[in-house]
């Protein structure tokens, strides 16, 4: 593609043009010029939006799609289009399709299915065979086929020896291990955060202690073994404190938080709306405030949509019977901008790429154009018309958001929102 982006505020802390309004020329998908103004050339598209900002392409570290096995929830083709129109140029795909991707051939299938899209799909391989938590899967073979990390999506690693072996084994090829922060024996049949709201509504509780015990155990194991650990979607103040202490010790650990846990509290459950039934559960206001503080001080490395499309048969049920999960990619930028500055938002939306793929996206002459286009100005209310996913289980319906995504440029393609 050949294009000229005009009057864009460049948001990239490592770039000398950071914070300045520039024009960017792209030829055959490569950035060829960056200047305060550029003259038009023949046969190039003009990209110009009101109050336009440009940053390195965003990366979403926790995305579920469905295909193969659950195409009624979401297909890979549409899932990648949703990501593009939500501003993401790369996604880490959770291993919760069917069959579970626990072999090199299943990883290769996912990559081949997603080939030639603007958004790059990076598969996460299952840590254990069929994500059953018993035997390790083919980790090295999957890494050679393109898996960027290993974890069982929203399944805790019950056996501590299994985590120990995984952290030791993956050091041989610089692998990243994911451990979901939940001690299952403490949340049997739990539906919501253990606390005042759950008691009031008569819902079985999911204590914060279940998250704290799992994280504390995992960090002790990491300190013993070494290796690289990522703890996805933490949700409590004590979890932030535990990870902060671990980082101070020099442990190679990162963590993420889901945008829903940053934005909502368990008070949203008062009407038994299953759109707010997520895991980890929405916590209280003190926990939410601690999570916001954690993203601001750098303890929490990245924000994820934790986008999980579920069809109506799985969500429009009695609260006890509905599945956990919400779609959130379409609202991630708008929700995040209500909590942090535009500079911090970009940092939180781009940090996952380096951790998961060991690469970075730079806005420099000679580099492939991998850009997210958006505005931080204005506000809006999230409506049904803004849902791009095949599934409609959106917790953010009716939420007041800021800014707007204009699209992405990646893999020699411009996808407009």
Short mmCIF file of N, CA, C and O in Angstrom, two decimals, residues 64-67 70-80 82 307 309 327 388-391:
data_model
loop_
_atom_site.label_atom_id
_atom_site.label_comp_id
_atom_site.label_asym_id
_atom_site.label_seq_id
_atom_site.Cartn_x
_atom_site.Cartn_y
_atom_site.Cartn_z
N UNK A 64 -10.02 -14.64 22.90
CA UNK A 64 -10.65 -15.90 22.53
C UNK A 64 -11.47 -15.69 21.26
O UNK A 64 -12.03 -14.61 21.06
N UNK A 65 -11.51 -16.71 20.42
CA UNK A 65 -12.28 -16.59 19.18
C UNK A 65 -13.34 -17.69 19.09
O UNK A 65 -14.52 -17.42 19.02
N UNK A 66 -12.95 -18.93 19.11
CA UNK A 66 -13.92 -20.02 18.99
C UNK A 66 -13.50 -21.04 17.94
O UNK A 66 -13.44 -22.24 18.20
N UNK A 67 -13.23 -20.56 16.74
CA UNK A 67 -12.79 -21.45 15.66
C UNK A 67 -11.38 -21.96 15.92
O UNK A 67 -10.50 -21.17 16.30
N UNK A 70 -15.92 -23.95 17.74
CA UNK A 70 -17.03 -23.12 18.25
C UNK A 70 -17.23 -21.92 17.34
O UNK A 70 -17.30 -20.78 17.78
N UNK A 71 -17.37 -22.19 16.04
CA UNK A 71 -17.51 -21.10 15.08
C UNK A 71 -18.77 -20.28 15.29
O UNK A 71 -18.85 -19.13 14.83
N UNK A 72 -19.76 -20.85 15.99
CA UNK A 72 -20.97 -20.07 16.26
C UNK A 72 -20.68 -18.89 17.19
O UNK A 72 -21.43 -17.91 17.19
N UNK A 73 -19.60 -18.97 17.96
CA UNK A 73 -19.21 -17.86 18.84
C UNK A 73 -18.47 -16.77 18.05
O UNK A 73 -18.76 -15.59 18.18
N UNK A 74 -17.50 -17.22 17.27
CA UNK A 74 -16.70 -16.29 16.47
C UNK A 74 -15.81 -17.08 15.52
O UNK A 74 -15.32 -18.16 15.87
N UNK A 75 -15.61 -16.55 14.32
CA UNK A 75 -14.69 -17.15 13.37
C UNK A 75 -13.36 -16.41 13.41
O UNK A 75 -13.30 -15.25 13.85
N UNK A 76 -12.31 -17.05 12.95
CA UNK A 76 -11.00 -16.40 12.92
C UNK A 76 -11.05 -15.17 12.01
O UNK A 76 -10.53 -14.11 12.36
N UNK A 77 -11.70 -15.30 10.85
CA UNK A 77 -11.76 -14.18 9.91
C UNK A 77 -12.42 -12.96 10.55
O UNK A 77 -11.88 -11.85 10.52
N UNK A 78 -13.60 -13.15 11.15
CA UNK A 78 -14.28 -12.01 11.74
C UNK A 78 -13.60 -11.56 13.03
O UNK A 78 -13.57 -10.37 13.35
N UNK A 79 -13.04 -12.51 13.78
CA UNK A 79 -12.35 -12.14 15.00
C UNK A 79 -11.17 -11.22 14.75
O UNK A 79 -10.94 -10.27 15.50
N UNK A 80 -10.44 -11.47 13.66
CA UNK A 80 -9.31 -10.60 13.32
C UNK A 80 -9.79 -9.25 12.81
O UNK A 80 -9.13 -8.23 13.02
N UNK A 82 -12.56 -7.79 13.90
CA UNK A 82 -12.94 -7.10 15.14
C UNK A 82 -11.72 -6.47 15.79
O UNK A 82 -11.73 -5.30 16.21
N UNK A 307 -11.09 -10.63 25.67
CA UNK A 307 -12.25 -10.73 24.77
C UNK A 307 -12.68 -12.19 24.63
O UNK A 307 -11.89 -13.04 24.21
N UNK A 309 -15.95 -14.12 23.15
CA UNK A 309 -17.29 -14.21 22.57
C UNK A 309 -18.00 -15.49 23.01
O UNK A 309 -17.44 -16.59 22.94
N UNK A 327 -17.31 -9.94 25.74
CA UNK A 327 -16.52 -9.31 24.70
C UNK A 327 -16.19 -7.89 25.14
O UNK A 327 -16.99 -7.26 25.83
N UNK A 388 -18.94 -5.32 17.15
CA UNK A 388 -18.47 -5.85 15.88
C UNK A 388 -18.40 -7.37 15.90
O UNK A 388 -18.36 -8.02 14.85
N UNK A 389 -18.39 -7.95 17.07
CA UNK A 389 -18.24 -9.39 17.22
C UNK A 389 -19.51 -10.13 16.78
O UNK A 389 -20.62 -9.57 16.78
N UNK A 390 -19.32 -11.39 16.45
CA UNK A 390 -20.45 -12.23 16.10
C UNK A 390 -21.33 -12.48 17.32
O UNK A 390 -22.55 -12.53 17.22
N UNK A 391 -20.70 -12.63 18.47
CA UNK A 391 -21.43 -12.75 19.73
C UNK A 391 -21.69 -11.36 20.31
O UNK A 391 -20.98 -10.41 19.99
#
